[in-house]
């Protein structure tokens, strides 16, 4: 009770405890934001690694049919599957997170164009929906690009 009375009664004590309370609240929110972003990264990595890259890399009939339909063949299918798998792994490595998200966004722009042209817009919204969290990751983790450049310049 005396702590409450002291903090309410004294303007000096309000200013001295308010920043600590505000910092605690900010730290708590920032922590939850980091956890949420990391969760999105893991989910996207699982999606790109398992649901998107794996069918291409094992030449699942649905993937083969799609690439035959657009006339790109198996070489493009394996290449795109490998790029998606590399992006999925990159989303999980701190130094590569922003670069991986940016590269996967570029891949999704290409997927959007292909969906519009070769598949007459069928499922064209999917790549656009995936670009939103990828862009958020790329922007939020952009400070990792400086660290990556520093690592690369050392070699």
PDB file of C-alpha atoms in Angstrom:
ATOM      1  CA  UNK A   1       0.000   0.000   0.000  1.00  0.00           C
ATOM      2  CA  UNK A   2       2.802   2.402   0.812  1.00  0.00           C
ATOM      3  CA  UNK A   3       4.373   1.825  -2.647  1.00  0.00           C
ATOM      4  CA  UNK A   4       1.103   2.748  -4.290  1.00  0.00           C
ATOM      5  CA  UNK A   5       0.696   5.810  -2.118  1.00  0.00           C
ATOM      6  CA  UNK A   6       4.283   6.867  -2.703  1.00  0.00           C
ATOM      7  CA  UNK A   7       4.089   6.518  -6.472  1.00  0.00           C
ATOM      8  CA  UNK A   8       0.738   8.258  -6.723  1.00  0.00           C
ATOM      9  CA  UNK A   9       1.556  11.015  -4.234  1.00  0.00           C
ATOM     10  CA  UNK A  10       4.958  12.001  -5.576  1.00  0.00           C
ATOM     11  CA  UNK A  11       5.395  13.414  -9.094  1.00  0.00           C
ATOM     12  CA  UNK A  12       9.076  12.503  -8.990  1.00  0.00           C
ATOM     13  CA  UNK A  13       8.271   8.881  -8.330  1.00  0.00           C
ATOM     14  CA  UNK A  14       5.812   8.859 -11.246  1.00  0.00           C
ATOM     15  CA  UNK A  15       8.475   9.935 -13.676  1.00  0.00           C
ATOM     16  CA  UNK A  16      10.996   7.498 -12.267  1.00  0.00           C
ATOM     17  CA  UNK A  17       8.707   4.449 -12.449  1.00  0.00           C
ATOM     18  CA  UNK A  18       6.735   5.294 -15.580  1.00  0.00           C
ATOM     19  CA  UNK A  19       9.625   4.741 -18.037  1.00  0.00           C
ATOM     20  CA  UNK A  20      10.339   1.378 -16.422  1.00  0.00           C
ATOM     21  CA  UNK A  21       6.711   0.331 -16.785  1.00  0.00           C
ATOM     22  CA  UNK A  22       6.618   1.654 -20.334  1.00  0.00           C
ATOM     23  CA  UNK A  23       9.880  -0.112 -21.179  1.00  0.00           C
ATOM     24  CA  UNK A  24       8.512  -3.339 -19.705  1.00  0.00           C
ATOM     25  CA  UNK A  25       5.371  -3.054 -21.821  1.00  0.00           C
ATOM     26  CA  UNK A  26       7.396  -2.228 -24.937  1.00  0.00           C
ATOM     27  CA  UNK A  27       9.804  -5.073 -24.271  1.00  0.00           C
ATOM     28  CA  UNK A  28       6.897  -7.463 -23.806  1.00  0.00           C
ATOM     29  CA  UNK A  29       5.251  -6.345 -27.045  1.00  0.00           C
ATOM     30  CA  UNK A  30       8.538  -6.476 -28.909  1.00  0.00           C
ATOM     31  CA  UNK A  31       9.164  -9.983 -27.614  1.00  0.00           C
ATOM     32  CA  UNK A  32       5.755 -11.173 -28.777  1.00  0.00           C
ATOM     33  CA  UNK A  33       6.276  -9.490 -32.154  1.00  0.00           C
ATOM     34  CA  UNK A  34       9.619 -11.309 -32.549  1.00  0.00           C
ATOM     35  CA  UNK A  35       8.000 -14.612 -31.590  1.00  0.00           C
ATOM     36  CA  UNK A  36       5.135 -14.035 -34.032  1.00  0.00           C
ATOM     37  CA  UNK A  37       7.500 -13.114 -36.856  1.00  0.00           C
ATOM     38  CA  UNK A  38       9.704 -16.120 -36.166  1.00  0.00           C
ATOM     39  CA  UNK A  39       6.618 -18.355 -36.162  1.00  0.00           C
ATOM     40  CA  UNK A  40       5.588 -16.982 -39.544  1.00  0.00           C
ATOM     41  CA  UNK A  41       9.118 -17.637 -40.834  1.00  0.00           C
ATOM     42  CA  UNK A  42       9.010 -21.248 -39.651  1.00  0.00           C
ATOM     43  CA  UNK A  43       5.556 -21.791 -41.176  1.00  0.00           C
ATOM     44  CA  UNK A  44       6.679 -20.297 -44.492  1.00  0.00           C
ATOM     45  CA  UNK A  45       9.849 -22.398 -44.427  1.00  0.00           C
ATOM     46  CA  UNK A  46       7.752 -25.521 -43.879  1.00  0.00           C
ATOM     47  CA  UNK A  47       5.393 -24.512 -46.671  1.00  0.00           C
ATOM     48  CA  UNK A  48       8.149 -23.788 -49.172  1.00  0.00           C
ATOM     49  CA  UNK A  49      10.223 -26.805 -48.184  1.00  0.00           C
ATOM     50  CA  UNK A  50       7.502 -29.434 -47.973  1.00  0.00           C
ATOM     51  CA  UNK A  51       4.414 -28.283 -49.868  1.00  0.00           C
ATOM     52  CA  UNK A  52       6.111 -26.405 -52.684  1.00  0.00           C
ATOM     53  CA  UNK A  53       9.695 -27.607 -53.248  1.00  0.00           C
ATOM     54  CA  UNK A  54       9.303 -31.297 -52.406  1.00  0.00           C
ATOM     55  CA  UNK A  55       6.731 -32.121 -55.123  1.00  0.00           C
ATOM     56  CA  UNK A  56       8.986 -30.486 -57.706  1.00  0.00           C
ATOM     57  CA  UNK A  57      12.143 -32.198 -56.475  1.00  0.00           C
ATOM     58  CA  UNK A  58      10.579 -35.671 -56.387  1.00  0.00           C
ATOM     59  CA  UNK A  59       8.830 -35.060 -59.732  1.00  0.00           C
ATOM     60  CA  UNK A  60       5.342 -35.541 -58.355  1.00  0.00           C
ATOM     61  CA  UNK A  61       2.887 -36.035 -61.265  1.00  0.00           C
ATOM     62  CA  UNK A  62       1.023 -32.806 -60.441  1.00  0.00           C
ATOM     63  CA  UNK A  63       4.239 -30.783 -60.619  1.00  0.00           C
ATOM     64  CA  UNK A  64       5.358 -32.518 -63.812  1.00  0.00           C
ATOM     65  CA  UNK A  65       1.968 -31.837 -65.413  1.00  0.00           C
ATOM     66  CA  UNK A  66       2.084 -28.152 -64.457  1.00  0.00           C
ATOM     67  CA  UNK A  67       5.555 -27.619 -65.882  1.00  0.00           C
ATOM     68  CA  UNK A  68       4.708 -29.567 -69.038  1.00  0.00           C
ATOM     69  CA  UNK A  69       1.610 -27.410 -69.441  1.00  0.00           C
ATOM     70  CA  UNK A  70       3.662 -24.222 -69.459  1.00  0.00           C
ATOM     71  CA  UNK A  71       6.296 -25.835 -71.642  1.00  0.00           C
ATOM     72  CA  UNK A  72       9.249 -25.515 -69.289  1.00  0.00           C
ATOM     73  CA  UNK A  73      10.006 -29.172 -68.689  1.00  0.00           C
ATOM     74  CA  UNK A  74      11.766 -30.942 -65.873  1.00  0.00           C
ATOM     75  CA  UNK A  75      14.920 -28.778 -65.766  1.00  0.00           C
ATOM     76  CA  UNK A  76      12.905 -25.709 -64.789  1.00  0.00           C
ATOM     77  CA  UNK A  77      10.867 -27.752 -62.328  1.00  0.00           C
ATOM     78  CA  UNK A  78      13.982 -28.990 -60.525  1.00  0.00           C
ATOM     79  CA  UNK A  79      15.562 -25.534 -60.611  1.00  0.00           C
ATOM     80  CA  UNK A  80      12.523 -23.825 -59.108  1.00  0.00           C
ATOM     81  CA  UNK A  81      12.187 -26.608 -56.534  1.00  0.00           C
ATOM     82  CA  UNK A  82      15.827 -26.142 -55.530  1.00  0.00           C
ATOM     83  CA  UNK A  83      15.372 -22.353 -55.295  1.00  0.00           C
ATOM     84  CA  UNK A  84      12.307 -22.795 -53.099  1.00  0.00           C
ATOM     85  CA  UNK A  85      14.137 -25.256 -50.868  1.00  0.00           C
ATOM     86  CA  UNK A  86      17.112 -22.895 -50.585  1.00  0.00           C
ATOM     87  CA  UNK A  87      14.733 -20.062 -49.693  1.00  0.00           C
ATOM     88  CA  UNK A  88      13.043 -22.229 -47.053  1.00  0.00           C
ATOM     89  CA  UNK A  89      16.382 -23.014 -45.447  1.00  0.00           C
ATOM     90  CA  UNK A  90      17.440 -19.370 -45.716  1.00  0.00           C
ATOM     91  CA  UNK A  91      14.344 -18.252 -43.809  1.00  0.00           C
ATOM     92  CA  UNK A  92      15.630 -20.246 -40.840  1.00  0.00           C
ATOM     93  CA  UNK A  93      19.216 -18.928 -40.872  1.00  0.00           C
ATOM     94  CA  UNK A  94      19.442 -15.507 -39.199  1.00  0.00           C
ATOM     95  CA  UNK A  95      22.057 -14.028 -41.540  1.00  0.00           C
ATOM     96  CA  UNK A  96      20.052 -15.080 -44.622  1.00  0.00           C
ATOM     97  CA  UNK A  97      16.488 -14.320 -43.523  1.00  0.00           C
ATOM     98  CA  UNK A  98      16.033 -11.025 -45.334  1.00  0.00           C
ATOM     99  CA  UNK A  99      17.800 -12.160 -48.496  1.00  0.00           C
ATOM    100  CA  UNK A 100      15.797 -15.400 -48.566  1.00  0.00           C
ATOM    101  CA  UNK A 101      12.506 -13.556 -48.084  1.00  0.00           C
ATOM    102  CA  UNK A 102      13.408 -11.123 -50.864  1.00  0.00           C
ATOM    103  CA  UNK A 103      14.413 -13.944 -53.231  1.00  0.00           C
ATOM    104  CA  UNK A 104      11.237 -15.897 -52.488  1.00  0.00           C
ATOM    105  CA  UNK A 105       9.210 -12.722 -53.110  1.00  0.00           C
ATOM    106  CA  UNK A 106      10.839 -12.389 -56.528  1.00  0.00           C
ATOM    107  CA  UNK A 107      10.054 -16.045 -57.200  1.00  0.00           C
ATOM    108  CA  UNK A 108       6.419 -15.379 -56.216  1.00  0.00           C
ATOM    109  CA  UNK A 109       6.219 -12.459 -58.640  1.00  0.00           C
ATOM    110  CA  UNK A 110       7.305 -14.871 -61.361  1.00  0.00           C
ATOM    111  CA  UNK A 111       4.756 -17.427 -60.158  1.00  0.00           C
ATOM    112  CA  UNK A 112       2.050 -14.770 -60.285  1.00  0.00           C
ATOM    113  CA  UNK A 113       2.908 -13.897 -63.874  1.00  0.00           C
ATOM    114  CA  UNK A 114       2.917 -17.578 -64.852  1.00  0.00           C
ATOM    115  CA  UNK A 115      -0.430 -18.146 -63.128  1.00  0.00           C
ATOM    116  CA  UNK A 116      -1.925 -15.234 -65.051  1.00  0.00           C
ATOM    117  CA  UNK A 117      -0.518 -16.149 -68.447  1.00  0.00           C
ATOM    118  CA  UNK A 118      -0.285 -19.943 -68.574  1.00  0.00           C
ATOM    119  CA  UNK A 119      -3.116 -20.860 -66.206  1.00  0.00           C
ATOM    120  CA  UNK A 120      -5.529 -18.002 -67.023  1.00  0.00           C
ATOM    121  CA  UNK A 121      -5.429 -16.580 -63.503  1.00  0.00           C
ATOM    122  CA  UNK A 122      -6.237 -19.833 -61.714  1.00  0.00           C
ATOM    123  CA  UNK A 123      -4.637 -19.651 -58.237  1.00  0.00           C
ATOM    124  CA  UNK A 124      -2.994 -16.319 -59.110  1.00  0.00           C
ATOM    125  CA  UNK A 125      -3.858 -14.916 -55.683  1.00  0.00           C
ATOM    126  CA  UNK A 126      -1.711 -17.471 -53.859  1.00  0.00           C
ATOM    127  CA  UNK A 127       1.682 -15.963 -54.796  1.00  0.00           C
ATOM    128  CA  UNK A 128       0.389 -12.481 -53.985  1.00  0.00           C
ATOM    129  CA  UNK A 129      -0.806 -13.631 -50.567  1.00  0.00           C
ATOM    130  CA  UNK A 130       2.595 -15.212 -49.880  1.00  0.00           C
ATOM    131  CA  UNK A 131       4.424 -12.022 -50.847  1.00  0.00           C
ATOM    132  CA  UNK A 132       2.855 -10.116 -47.933  1.00  0.00           C
ATOM    133  CA  UNK A 133       4.534 -12.042 -45.070  1.00  0.00           C
ATOM    134  CA  UNK A 134       7.720 -12.421 -47.127  1.00  0.00           C
ATOM    135  CA  UNK A 135       7.936  -8.648 -47.597  1.00  0.00           C
ATOM    136  CA  UNK A 136       7.326  -8.169 -43.876  1.00  0.00           C
ATOM    137  CA  UNK A 137      10.162 -10.578 -43.059  1.00  0.00           C
ATOM    138  CA  UNK A 138      12.491  -8.953 -45.582  1.00  0.00           C
ATOM    139  CA  UNK A 139      11.793  -5.496 -44.157  1.00  0.00           C
ATOM    140  CA  UNK A 140      11.901  -6.461 -40.492  1.00  0.00           C
ATOM    141  CA  UNK A 141      15.089  -8.502 -40.829  1.00  0.00           C
ATOM    142  CA  UNK A 142      16.858  -6.005 -43.114  1.00  0.00           C
ATOM    143  CA  UNK A 143      19.547  -5.313 -40.499  1.00  0.00           C
ATOM    144  CA  UNK A 144      20.747  -8.870 -41.108  1.00  0.00           C
ATOM    145  CA  UNK A 145      21.794  -7.769 -44.614  1.00  0.00           C
ATOM    146  CA  UNK A 146      24.501  -5.552 -43.125  1.00  0.00           C
ATOM    147  CA  UNK A 147      25.782  -8.450 -41.046  1.00  0.00           C
ATOM    148  CA  UNK A 148      25.784 -10.690 -44.098  1.00  0.00           C
ATOM    149  CA  UNK A 149      27.741  -8.116 -46.108  1.00  0.00           C
ATOM    150  CA  UNK A 150      30.218  -7.799 -43.260  1.00  0.00           C
ATOM    151  CA  UNK A 151      30.679 -11.563 -43.203  1.00  0.00           C
ATOM    152  CA  UNK A 152      31.157 -11.692 -46.968  1.00  0.00           C
ATOM    153  CA  UNK A 153      33.677  -8.828 -46.995  1.00  0.00           C
ATOM    154  CA  UNK A 154      35.830 -10.588 -44.405  1.00  0.00           C
ATOM    155  CA  UNK A 155      36.489 -13.395 -46.855  1.00  0.00           C
TER     156      UNK A 155
END
